[in-house]
């Protein structure tokens, strides 16, 4: 959604977004005006000094003032631009003292969020309105990049180290999250959503985070979890080939494993494959590195219920 504050950038959804946009628009309009001036001077010179019969061209002489202007003018502009950019960066990079810390782990191909109370969610995060939030980023496999256009923030999630960003959401609604670093075949599907809600709704969400949505059957919740946890980036439900085995017709099947043994796809196998994916690897899928998931029993039961419907 384009911001009503300008015609080029997404809607401003955090406290720091306006500062970034102001700096961007300053550079943009300076470039537009400067380009227009240069083109105008060029056109003037083309007409003024065009070739005429009987007029002999002479070399342009030395102009000290002009050379000083085009040498030091850009230097001064770059210095001002650096000062403004660094000021905005520092202001947005330092988290407020009362910021709520959220752990963010990138892995092929999902974002895992962990709340201060230990509750974890994949690809969806709920935060309260006007609450400063500090996101502590890391990666379990390759380099990812946590990009929130509405907050004007992007920071790499690197294996073996921590990075962080922070912002304060200022509007109720959703903030889209992308991975801005190519990280494998399903990179484009590595999406997440940040839901900004009132403090009261945030507390309600934490209290019910691991429970089935009211009024939904287990298989319906399982279908939601299938997408929410990015299972669809590796496992098809229509029999098509993907990095992991298709779920269509998988339930109850005797599966051949990479070590030559076999296993029946039942509750125990599915649960073990979710919590310890490398324990029993299906034959023909040894190159796929599925990460372990931290789902509650109720969530695993819902996924199993959904899997049973895929015949």
PDB file of C-alpha atoms in Angstrom:
ATOM      1  CA  UNK A   1       0.000   0.000   0.000  1.00  0.00           C
ATOM      2  CA  UNK A   2       1.456   3.364  -1.063  1.00  0.00           C
ATOM      3  CA  UNK A   3       1.785   5.918   1.703  1.00  0.00           C
ATOM      4  CA  UNK A   4      -0.626   8.881   1.658  1.00  0.00           C
ATOM      5  CA  UNK A   5       2.378  10.954   2.814  1.00  0.00           C
ATOM      6  CA  UNK A   6       4.193  10.530  -0.510  1.00  0.00           C
ATOM      7  CA  UNK A   7       3.590   8.869  -3.847  1.00  0.00           C
ATOM      8  CA  UNK A   8       6.486   6.389  -3.921  1.00  0.00           C
ATOM      9  CA  UNK A   9       6.926   4.545  -0.633  1.00  0.00           C
ATOM     10  CA  UNK A  10       4.761   2.139   1.389  1.00  0.00           C
ATOM     11  CA  UNK A  11       2.614   3.424   4.237  1.00  0.00           C
ATOM     12  CA  UNK A  12       4.564   4.626   7.273  1.00  0.00           C
ATOM     13  CA  UNK A  13       3.870   2.179  10.116  1.00  0.00           C
ATOM     14  CA  UNK A  14       6.594   3.015  12.635  1.00  0.00           C
ATOM     15  CA  UNK A  15       8.065   6.022  14.398  1.00  0.00           C
ATOM     16  CA  UNK A  16      11.273   5.998  12.339  1.00  0.00           C
ATOM     17  CA  UNK A  17       9.617   5.636   8.941  1.00  0.00           C
ATOM     18  CA  UNK A  18       8.866   9.367   8.590  1.00  0.00           C
ATOM     19  CA  UNK A  19      12.533  10.307   9.144  1.00  0.00           C
ATOM     20  CA  UNK A  20      13.689   7.855   6.481  1.00  0.00           C
ATOM     21  CA  UNK A  21      11.047   9.097   4.056  1.00  0.00           C
ATOM     22  CA  UNK A  22      11.986  12.752   4.622  1.00  0.00           C
ATOM     23  CA  UNK A  23      15.616  11.962   3.846  1.00  0.00           C
ATOM     24  CA  UNK A  24      14.643   9.944   0.787  1.00  0.00           C
ATOM     25  CA  UNK A  25      12.397  12.715  -0.550  1.00  0.00           C
ATOM     26  CA  UNK A  26      15.146  15.296   0.049  1.00  0.00           C
ATOM     27  CA  UNK A  27      17.542  13.282  -2.125  1.00  0.00           C
ATOM     28  CA  UNK A  28      14.815  12.597  -4.670  1.00  0.00           C
ATOM     29  CA  UNK A  29      13.737  16.224  -5.194  1.00  0.00           C
ATOM     30  CA  UNK A  30      17.327  17.473  -5.120  1.00  0.00           C
ATOM     31  CA  UNK A  31      18.128  14.992  -7.909  1.00  0.00           C
ATOM     32  CA  UNK A  32      15.061  16.017  -9.917  1.00  0.00           C
ATOM     33  CA  UNK A  33      15.812  19.764  -9.654  1.00  0.00           C
ATOM     34  CA  UNK A  34      19.539  19.319 -10.279  1.00  0.00           C
ATOM     35  CA  UNK A  35      18.852  17.144 -13.334  1.00  0.00           C
ATOM     36  CA  UNK A  36      16.397  19.712 -14.696  1.00  0.00           C
ATOM     37  CA  UNK A  37      18.958  22.518 -14.237  1.00  0.00           C
ATOM     38  CA  UNK A  38      21.708  20.535 -15.984  1.00  0.00           C
ATOM     39  CA  UNK A  39      19.445  19.660 -18.915  1.00  0.00           C
ATOM     40  CA  UNK A  40      18.328  23.297 -19.215  1.00  0.00           C
ATOM     41  CA  UNK A  41      21.933  24.557 -19.275  1.00  0.00           C
ATOM     42  CA  UNK A  42      22.869  21.915 -21.847  1.00  0.00           C
ATOM     43  CA  UNK A  43      19.989  22.927 -24.130  1.00  0.00           C
ATOM     44  CA  UNK A  44      20.910  26.600 -23.739  1.00  0.00           C
ATOM     45  CA  UNK A  45      24.540  25.902 -24.666  1.00  0.00           C
ATOM     46  CA  UNK A  46      23.538  23.752 -27.626  1.00  0.00           C
ATOM     47  CA  UNK A  47      21.479  26.605 -29.072  1.00  0.00           C
ATOM     48  CA  UNK A  48      23.761  29.471 -27.998  1.00  0.00           C
ATOM     49  CA  UNK A  49      27.008  27.939 -29.205  1.00  0.00           C
ATOM     50  CA  UNK A  50      25.835  25.978 -32.225  1.00  0.00           C
ATOM     51  CA  UNK A  51      27.986  25.988 -35.335  1.00  0.00           C
ATOM     52  CA  UNK A  52      27.475  29.060 -37.524  1.00  0.00           C
ATOM     53  CA  UNK A  53      28.907  29.869 -40.967  1.00  0.00           C
ATOM     54  CA  UNK A  54      31.947  32.124 -40.688  1.00  0.00           C
ATOM     55  CA  UNK A  55      32.345  31.707 -36.937  1.00  0.00           C
ATOM     56  CA  UNK A  56      35.529  29.883 -35.841  1.00  0.00           C
ATOM     57  CA  UNK A  57      35.423  27.845 -32.610  1.00  0.00           C
ATOM     58  CA  UNK A  58      37.920  28.761 -29.904  1.00  0.00           C
ATOM     59  CA  UNK A  59      39.012  26.690 -26.881  1.00  0.00           C
ATOM     60  CA  UNK A  60      37.360  27.540 -23.562  1.00  0.00           C
ATOM     61  CA  UNK A  61      39.728  29.271 -21.163  1.00  0.00           C
ATOM     62  CA  UNK A  62      40.484  28.523 -17.538  1.00  0.00           C
ATOM     63  CA  UNK A  63      37.771  29.443 -14.983  1.00  0.00           C
ATOM     64  CA  UNK A  64      38.973  29.065 -11.385  1.00  0.00           C
ATOM     65  CA  UNK A  65      35.649  29.956  -9.767  1.00  0.00           C
ATOM     66  CA  UNK A  66      33.734  27.410 -11.827  1.00  0.00           C
ATOM     67  CA  UNK A  67      36.245  24.644 -11.038  1.00  0.00           C
ATOM     68  CA  UNK A  68      36.083  25.413  -7.314  1.00  0.00           C
ATOM     69  CA  UNK A  69      32.281  25.295  -7.374  1.00  0.00           C
ATOM     70  CA  UNK A  70      32.001  21.929  -9.129  1.00  0.00           C
ATOM     71  CA  UNK A  71      34.742  20.450  -6.922  1.00  0.00           C
ATOM     72  CA  UNK A  72      33.654  21.593  -3.468  1.00  0.00           C
ATOM     73  CA  UNK A  73      29.906  21.835  -4.119  1.00  0.00           C
ATOM     74  CA  UNK A  74      29.369  18.043  -4.354  1.00  0.00           C
ATOM     75  CA  UNK A  75      31.745  17.484  -1.410  1.00  0.00           C
ATOM     76  CA  UNK A  76      29.667  19.760   0.814  1.00  0.00           C
ATOM     77  CA  UNK A  77      26.450  18.123  -0.360  1.00  0.00           C
ATOM     78  CA  UNK A  78      27.776  14.610   0.345  1.00  0.00           C
ATOM     79  CA  UNK A  79      28.929  15.715   3.819  1.00  0.00           C
ATOM     80  CA  UNK A  80      25.459  17.116   4.622  1.00  0.00           C
ATOM     81  CA  UNK A  81      23.802  13.970   3.275  1.00  0.00           C
ATOM     82  CA  UNK A  82      26.086  11.742   5.363  1.00  0.00           C
ATOM     83  CA  UNK A  83      25.331  13.750   8.499  1.00  0.00           C
ATOM     84  CA  UNK A  84      21.560  13.534   7.979  1.00  0.00           C
ATOM     85  CA  UNK A  85      21.675   9.826   7.096  1.00  0.00           C
ATOM     86  CA  UNK A  86      23.885   8.920  10.057  1.00  0.00           C
ATOM     87  CA  UNK A  87      21.658  10.892  12.416  1.00  0.00           C
ATOM     88  CA  UNK A  88      18.545   9.010  11.240  1.00  0.00           C
ATOM     89  CA  UNK A  89      20.378   5.669  11.370  1.00  0.00           C
ATOM     90  CA  UNK A  90      21.585   6.145  14.941  1.00  0.00           C
ATOM     91  CA  UNK A  91      18.186   7.345  16.116  1.00  0.00           C
ATOM     92  CA  UNK A  92      16.508   4.230  14.712  1.00  0.00           C
ATOM     93  CA  UNK A  93      19.258   1.746  15.574  1.00  0.00           C
ATOM     94  CA  UNK A  94      19.181   2.332  19.326  1.00  0.00           C
ATOM     95  CA  UNK A  95      16.314   0.543  21.076  1.00  0.00           C
ATOM     96  CA  UNK A  96      14.302   2.299  23.781  1.00  0.00           C
ATOM     97  CA  UNK A  97      14.991   1.223  27.369  1.00  0.00           C
ATOM     98  CA  UNK A  98      11.538  -0.330  27.768  1.00  0.00           C
ATOM     99  CA  UNK A  99      11.649  -2.151  24.420  1.00  0.00           C
ATOM    100  CA  UNK A 100      10.116  -5.622  24.302  1.00  0.00           C
ATOM    101  CA  UNK A 101      12.664  -8.130  22.986  1.00  0.00           C
ATOM    102  CA  UNK A 102      11.586 -10.567  20.284  1.00  0.00           C
ATOM    103  CA  UNK A 103      13.951 -13.312  19.097  1.00  0.00           C
ATOM    104  CA  UNK A 104      13.820 -13.835  15.361  1.00  0.00           C
ATOM    105  CA  UNK A 105      15.401 -16.905  13.769  1.00  0.00           C
ATOM    106  CA  UNK A 106      15.656 -17.220  10.012  1.00  0.00           C
ATOM    107  CA  UNK A 107      15.857 -20.648   8.456  1.00  0.00           C
ATOM    108  CA  UNK A 108      15.034 -22.148   5.089  1.00  0.00           C
ATOM    109  CA  UNK A 109      12.294 -21.001   4.530  1.00  0.00           C
ATOM    110  CA  UNK A 110      10.495 -19.405   7.437  1.00  0.00           C
ATOM    111  CA  UNK A 111      10.838 -16.851  10.224  1.00  0.00           C
ATOM    112  CA  UNK A 112      10.500 -18.108  13.788  1.00  0.00           C
ATOM    113  CA  UNK A 113       9.478 -15.544  16.421  1.00  0.00           C
ATOM    114  CA  UNK A 114       9.923 -16.077  20.166  1.00  0.00           C
ATOM    115  CA  UNK A 115       8.116 -13.873  22.685  1.00  0.00           C
ATOM    116  CA  UNK A 116       9.625 -12.896  26.061  1.00  0.00           C
ATOM    117  CA  UNK A 117       7.520 -15.619  27.782  1.00  0.00           C
ATOM    118  CA  UNK A 118       9.000 -18.330  25.525  1.00  0.00           C
ATOM    119  CA  UNK A 119       5.998 -18.752  23.237  1.00  0.00           C
ATOM    120  CA  UNK A 120       7.067 -19.317  19.648  1.00  0.00           C
ATOM    121  CA  UNK A 121       5.294 -18.730  16.366  1.00  0.00           C
ATOM    122  CA  UNK A 122       6.334 -19.263  12.784  1.00  0.00           C
ATOM    123  CA  UNK A 123       5.790 -16.620  10.117  1.00  0.00           C
ATOM    124  CA  UNK A 124       3.352 -14.630  12.245  1.00  0.00           C
ATOM    125  CA  UNK A 125       4.050 -12.211  15.055  1.00  0.00           C
ATOM    126  CA  UNK A 126       1.674 -10.118  17.134  1.00  0.00           C
ATOM    127  CA  UNK A 127       2.928  -6.960  18.873  1.00  0.00           C
ATOM    128  CA  UNK A 128       1.146  -4.188  20.794  1.00  0.00           C
ATOM    129  CA  UNK A 129       0.561  -0.717  19.378  1.00  0.00           C
ATOM    130  CA  UNK A 130       3.004   2.022  20.440  1.00  0.00           C
ATOM    131  CA  UNK A 131       5.249  -0.498  22.214  1.00  0.00           C
ATOM    132  CA  UNK A 132       8.973  -0.222  21.291  1.00  0.00           C
ATOM    133  CA  UNK A 133      10.171  -3.609  20.044  1.00  0.00           C
ATOM    134  CA  UNK A 134      13.735  -4.834  19.675  1.00  0.00           C
ATOM    135  CA  UNK A 135      14.166  -7.705  17.203  1.00  0.00           C
ATOM    136  CA  UNK A 136      17.232  -9.858  17.873  1.00  0.00           C
ATOM    137  CA  UNK A 137      18.079 -11.663  14.645  1.00  0.00           C
ATOM    138  CA  UNK A 138      20.036 -14.812  13.884  1.00  0.00           C
ATOM    139  CA  UNK A 139      20.045 -17.584  11.294  1.00  0.00           C
ATOM    140  CA  UNK A 140      20.148 -21.366  11.666  1.00  0.00           C
ATOM    141  CA  UNK A 141      21.511 -22.081   8.182  1.00  0.00           C
ATOM    142  CA  UNK A 142      22.338 -19.492   5.488  1.00  0.00           C
ATOM    143  CA  UNK A 143      22.260 -15.698   5.365  1.00  0.00           C
ATOM    144  CA  UNK A 144      18.745 -14.250   5.350  1.00  0.00           C
ATOM    145  CA  UNK A 145      17.647 -10.624   5.486  1.00  0.00           C
ATOM    146  CA  UNK A 146      14.773  -9.448   7.704  1.00  0.00           C
ATOM    147  CA  UNK A 147      13.002  -6.718   5.733  1.00  0.00           C
ATOM    148  CA  UNK A 148       9.971  -4.754   7.020  1.00  0.00           C
ATOM    149  CA  UNK A 149       9.058  -2.107   4.397  1.00  0.00           C
ATOM    150  CA  UNK A 150       6.434  -0.441   6.618  1.00  0.00           C
ATOM    151  CA  UNK A 151       9.105   0.245   9.245  1.00  0.00           C
ATOM    152  CA  UNK A 152      11.781   1.099   6.625  1.00  0.00           C
ATOM    153  CA  UNK A 153      14.115  -1.455   8.206  1.00  0.00           C
ATOM    154  CA  UNK A 154      16.214  -4.267   6.741  1.00  0.00           C
ATOM    155  CA  UNK A 155      18.963  -6.184   8.496  1.00  0.00           C
ATOM    156  CA  UNK A 156      20.792  -9.429   7.668  1.00  0.00           C
ATOM    157  CA  UNK A 157      20.305 -12.523   9.833  1.00  0.00           C
ATOM    158  CA  UNK A 158      23.704 -14.216   9.801  1.00  0.00           C
ATOM    159  CA  UNK A 159      24.630 -17.723  11.041  1.00  0.00           C
ATOM    160  CA  UNK A 160      26.840 -17.613  14.130  1.00  0.00           C
ATOM    161  CA  UNK A 161      26.127 -14.024  15.171  1.00  0.00           C
ATOM    162  CA  UNK A 162      23.365 -11.728  16.409  1.00  0.00           C
ATOM    163  CA  UNK A 163      22.119  -8.561  14.776  1.00  0.00           C
ATOM    164  CA  UNK A 164      19.163  -6.413  15.757  1.00  0.00           C
ATOM    165  CA  UNK A 165      16.713  -3.779  14.656  1.00  0.00           C
ATOM    166  CA  UNK A 166      14.121  -1.857  16.654  1.00  0.00           C
ATOM    167  CA  UNK A 167      11.068   0.243  15.949  1.00  0.00           C
ATOM    168  CA  UNK A 168       7.794   1.321  17.504  1.00  0.00           C
ATOM    169  CA  UNK A 169       4.603   0.450  15.561  1.00  0.00           C
ATOM    170  CA  UNK A 170       2.294   3.443  15.286  1.00  0.00           C
ATOM    171  CA  UNK A 171      -0.734   2.057  13.422  1.00  0.00           C
ATOM    172  CA  UNK A 172      -3.044  -0.900  13.935  1.00  0.00           C
ATOM    173  CA  UNK A 173      -2.931  -3.453  11.136  1.00  0.00           C
ATOM    174  CA  UNK A 174      -0.423  -5.697   9.399  1.00  0.00           C
ATOM    175  CA  UNK A 175       3.227  -5.236   8.470  1.00  0.00           C
ATOM    176  CA  UNK A 176       4.584  -7.514   5.735  1.00  0.00           C
ATOM    177  CA  UNK A 177       7.984  -9.153   6.255  1.00  0.00           C
ATOM    178  CA  UNK A 178      10.179 -10.329   3.382  1.00  0.00           C
ATOM    179  CA  UNK A 179      13.504 -12.093   3.113  1.00  0.00           C
ATOM    180  CA  UNK A 180      15.650  -9.692   1.081  1.00  0.00           C
ATOM    181  CA  UNK A 181      18.630 -12.057   0.639  1.00  0.00           C
ATOM    182  CA  UNK A 182      18.394 -14.916  -1.855  1.00  0.00           C
ATOM    183  CA  UNK A 183      18.545 -18.036   0.345  1.00  0.00           C
ATOM    184  CA  UNK A 184      17.523 -20.986  -1.826  1.00  0.00           C
ATOM    185  CA  UNK A 185      14.836 -22.394  -4.079  1.00  0.00           C
ATOM    186  CA  UNK A 186      11.878 -21.261  -1.932  1.00  0.00           C
ATOM    187  CA  UNK A 187      13.345 -17.853  -1.057  1.00  0.00           C
ATOM    188  CA  UNK A 188      10.332 -16.050  -2.538  1.00  0.00           C
ATOM    189  CA  UNK A 189       8.023 -17.958  -0.180  1.00  0.00           C
ATOM    190  CA  UNK A 190       9.888 -16.862   2.950  1.00  0.00           C
ATOM    191  CA  UNK A 191       7.235 -14.389   4.040  1.00  0.00           C
ATOM    192  CA  UNK A 192       5.902 -13.407   7.446  1.00  0.00           C
ATOM    193  CA  UNK A 193       3.304 -11.025   8.837  1.00  0.00           C
ATOM    194  CA  UNK A 194       3.507  -8.766  11.885  1.00  0.00           C
ATOM    195  CA  UNK A 195       0.096  -8.007  13.388  1.00  0.00           C
ATOM    196  CA  UNK A 196      -0.107  -4.744  15.340  1.00  0.00           C
ATOM    197  CA  UNK A 197      -2.958  -4.869  17.879  1.00  0.00           C
ATOM    198  CA  UNK A 198      -4.079  -3.094  21.015  1.00  0.00           C
ATOM    199  CA  UNK A 199      -2.296  -4.033  24.294  1.00  0.00           C
ATOM    200  CA  UNK A 200      -5.454  -5.850  25.441  1.00  0.00           C
ATOM    201  CA  UNK A 201      -5.622  -7.961  22.276  1.00  0.00           C
ATOM    202  CA  UNK A 202      -1.892  -8.644  22.524  1.00  0.00           C
ATOM    203  CA  UNK A 203      -2.330 -10.170  25.976  1.00  0.00           C
ATOM    204  CA  UNK A 204      -5.289 -12.236  24.744  1.00  0.00           C
ATOM    205  CA  UNK A 205      -3.150 -13.505  21.888  1.00  0.00           C
ATOM    206  CA  UNK A 206      -0.366 -14.608  24.225  1.00  0.00           C
ATOM    207  CA  UNK A 207      -2.875 -16.408  26.448  1.00  0.00           C
ATOM    208  CA  UNK A 208      -4.323 -18.359  23.507  1.00  0.00           C
ATOM    209  CA  UNK A 209      -1.272 -18.706  21.239  1.00  0.00           C
ATOM    210  CA  UNK A 210      -0.988 -22.495  21.534  1.00  0.00           C
ATOM    211  CA  UNK A 211      -4.693 -23.258  21.544  1.00  0.00           C
ATOM    212  CA  UNK A 212      -6.915 -24.214  18.629  1.00  0.00           C
ATOM    213  CA  UNK A 213      -8.977 -21.324  17.210  1.00  0.00           C
ATOM    214  CA  UNK A 214     -12.479 -21.411  18.606  1.00  0.00           C
ATOM    215  CA  UNK A 215     -15.009 -23.089  16.334  1.00  0.00           C
ATOM    216  CA  UNK A 216     -12.473 -24.740  14.034  1.00  0.00           C
ATOM    217  CA  UNK A 217     -12.023 -28.460  13.469  1.00  0.00           C
ATOM    218  CA  UNK A 218      -8.527 -29.922  14.088  1.00  0.00           C
ATOM    219  CA  UNK A 219      -7.980 -30.544  10.359  1.00  0.00           C
ATOM    220  CA  UNK A 220      -8.945 -26.944   9.561  1.00  0.00           C
ATOM    221  CA  UNK A 221      -6.444 -25.648  12.117  1.00  0.00           C
ATOM    222  CA  UNK A 222      -3.895 -28.099  10.690  1.00  0.00           C
ATOM    223  CA  UNK A 223      -4.413 -26.633   7.214  1.00  0.00           C
ATOM    224  CA  UNK A 224      -3.670 -23.185   8.644  1.00  0.00           C
ATOM    225  CA  UNK A 225      -0.566 -24.453  10.439  1.00  0.00           C
ATOM    226  CA  UNK A 226       0.615 -26.096   7.201  1.00  0.00           C
ATOM    227  CA  UNK A 227       0.871 -22.648   5.599  1.00  0.00           C
ATOM    228  CA  UNK A 228       1.765 -20.684   8.720  1.00  0.00           C
ATOM    229  CA  UNK A 229       4.800 -22.876   9.374  1.00  0.00           C
ATOM    230  CA  UNK A 230       5.837 -22.782   5.707  1.00  0.00           C
ATOM    231  CA  UNK A 231       5.382 -26.540   5.275  1.00  0.00           C
ATOM    232  CA  UNK A 232       4.068 -25.653   1.817  1.00  0.00           C
ATOM    233  CA  UNK A 233       7.541 -24.512   0.722  1.00  0.00           C
ATOM    234  CA  UNK A 234       8.810 -28.128   0.820  1.00  0.00           C
ATOM    235  CA  UNK A 235       5.780 -30.472   0.951  1.00  0.00           C
ATOM    236  CA  UNK A 236       3.067 -30.414  -1.699  1.00  0.00           C
ATOM    237  CA  UNK A 237      -0.473 -31.620  -1.031  1.00  0.00           C
ATOM    238  CA  UNK A 238      -1.285 -32.531  -4.632  1.00  0.00           C
ATOM    239  CA  UNK A 239       1.479 -35.046  -5.329  1.00  0.00           C
ATOM    240  CA  UNK A 240       3.760 -32.605  -7.166  1.00  0.00           C
ATOM    241  CA  UNK A 241       7.516 -32.865  -6.633  1.00  0.00           C
ATOM    242  CA  UNK A 242       9.111 -30.543  -4.085  1.00  0.00           C
ATOM    243  CA  UNK A 243      12.229 -30.645  -1.827  1.00  0.00           C
ATOM    244  CA  UNK A 244      10.355 -32.855   0.700  1.00  0.00           C
ATOM    245  CA  UNK A 245       7.892 -35.775   0.298  1.00  0.00           C
ATOM    246  CA  UNK A 246       4.369 -34.852  -0.745  1.00  0.00           C
ATOM    247  CA  UNK A 247       1.705 -35.188   1.940  1.00  0.00           C
ATOM    248  CA  UNK A 248      -0.841 -36.504  -0.530  1.00  0.00           C
ATOM    249  CA  UNK A 249      -1.500 -40.144   0.317  1.00  0.00           C
ATOM    250  CA  UNK A 250       1.376 -40.133   2.822  1.00  0.00           C
ATOM    251  CA  UNK A 251      -0.623 -41.034   5.916  1.00  0.00           C
ATOM    252  CA  UNK A 252      -0.495 -44.791   6.646  1.00  0.00           C
ATOM    253  CA  UNK A 253       2.014 -45.418   3.857  1.00  0.00           C
ATOM    254  CA  UNK A 254       5.090 -47.603   4.408  1.00  0.00           C
ATOM    255  CA  UNK A 255       7.889 -45.140   3.660  1.00  0.00           C
ATOM    256  CA  UNK A 256      11.357 -46.213   2.503  1.00  0.00           C
ATOM    257  CA  UNK A 257      14.178 -44.472   4.372  1.00  0.00           C
ATOM    258  CA  UNK A 258      17.621 -43.386   3.225  1.00  0.00           C
ATOM    259  CA  UNK A 259      19.331 -46.061   5.372  1.00  0.00           C
ATOM    260  CA  UNK A 260      17.422 -48.858   3.624  1.00  0.00           C
ATOM    261  CA  UNK A 261      14.872 -49.475   6.386  1.00  0.00           C
ATOM    262  CA  UNK A 262      11.162 -48.706   6.252  1.00  0.00           C
ATOM    263  CA  UNK A 263       8.692 -47.002   8.548  1.00  0.00           C
ATOM    264  CA  UNK A 264       4.926 -46.636   8.677  1.00  0.00           C
ATOM    265  CA  UNK A 265       3.777 -43.020   8.558  1.00  0.00           C
ATOM    266  CA  UNK A 266       1.832 -42.767  11.808  1.00  0.00           C
ATOM    267  CA  UNK A 267       1.546 -40.329  14.721  1.00  0.00           C
ATOM    268  CA  UNK A 268       4.946 -41.197  16.176  1.00  0.00           C
ATOM    269  CA  UNK A 269       6.801 -40.886  12.861  1.00  0.00           C
ATOM    270  CA  UNK A 270       5.155 -37.570  12.009  1.00  0.00           C
ATOM    271  CA  UNK A 271       5.867 -36.100  15.450  1.00  0.00           C
ATOM    272  CA  UNK A 272       9.492 -37.257  15.333  1.00  0.00           C
ATOM    273  CA  UNK A 273       9.898 -35.843  11.831  1.00  0.00           C
ATOM    274  CA  UNK A 274       8.626 -32.456  13.018  1.00  0.00           C
ATOM    275  CA  UNK A 275      10.724 -32.256  16.187  1.00  0.00           C
ATOM    276  CA  UNK A 276      13.813 -34.164  14.905  1.00  0.00           C
ATOM    277  CA  UNK A 277      13.719 -34.037  11.109  1.00  0.00           C
ATOM    278  CA  UNK A 278      17.092 -35.716  10.619  1.00  0.00           C
ATOM    279  CA  UNK A 279      16.240 -38.806  12.707  1.00  0.00           C
ATOM    280  CA  UNK A 280      14.593 -40.708   9.844  1.00  0.00           C
ATOM    281  CA  UNK A 281      15.156 -39.282   6.359  1.00  0.00           C
ATOM    282  CA  UNK A 282      12.962 -40.489   3.515  1.00  0.00           C
ATOM    283  CA  UNK A 283      14.798 -42.113   0.607  1.00  0.00           C
ATOM    284  CA  UNK A 284      15.409 -39.684  -2.250  1.00  0.00           C
ATOM    285  CA  UNK A 285      15.282 -36.596  -0.015  1.00  0.00           C
ATOM    286  CA  UNK A 286      18.723 -36.620   1.605  1.00  0.00           C
ATOM    287  CA  UNK A 287      19.671 -33.222   0.169  1.00  0.00           C
ATOM    288  CA  UNK A 288      16.809 -31.404   1.920  1.00  0.00           C
ATOM    289  CA  UNK A 289      17.830 -29.988   5.324  1.00  0.00           C
ATOM    290  CA  UNK A 290      14.553 -29.572   7.207  1.00  0.00           C
ATOM    291  CA  UNK A 291      15.044 -27.608  10.454  1.00  0.00           C
ATOM    292  CA  UNK A 292      13.506 -28.832  13.757  1.00  0.00           C
ATOM    293  CA  UNK A 293      10.209 -27.204  14.727  1.00  0.00           C
ATOM    294  CA  UNK A 294       9.083 -26.310  18.252  1.00  0.00           C
ATOM    295  CA  UNK A 295       5.369 -27.023  18.008  1.00  0.00           C
ATOM    296  CA  UNK A 296       3.076 -27.928  20.872  1.00  0.00           C
ATOM    297  CA  UNK A 297       1.341 -31.319  20.995  1.00  0.00           C
ATOM    298  CA  UNK A 298      -2.002 -29.716  20.122  1.00  0.00           C
ATOM    299  CA  UNK A 299      -0.480 -28.158  17.017  1.00  0.00           C
ATOM    300  CA  UNK A 300       1.128 -31.432  15.935  1.00  0.00           C
ATOM    301  CA  UNK A 301      -2.192 -33.222  16.464  1.00  0.00           C
ATOM    302  CA  UNK A 302      -3.886 -30.673  14.207  1.00  0.00           C
ATOM    303  CA  UNK A 303      -1.275 -31.173  11.476  1.00  0.00           C
ATOM    304  CA  UNK A 304      -1.736 -34.950  11.720  1.00  0.00           C
ATOM    305  CA  UNK A 305      -5.509 -34.505  11.432  1.00  0.00           C
ATOM    306  CA  UNK A 306      -4.989 -32.419   8.296  1.00  0.00           C
ATOM    307  CA  UNK A 307      -2.529 -34.926   6.849  1.00  0.00           C
ATOM    308  CA  UNK A 308      -5.109 -37.705   7.241  1.00  0.00           C
ATOM    309  CA  UNK A 309      -7.492 -35.813   4.938  1.00  0.00           C
ATOM    310  CA  UNK A 310      -4.947 -35.677   2.077  1.00  0.00           C
ATOM    311  CA  UNK A 311      -5.718 -38.974   0.353  1.00  0.00           C
TER     312      UNK A 311
END
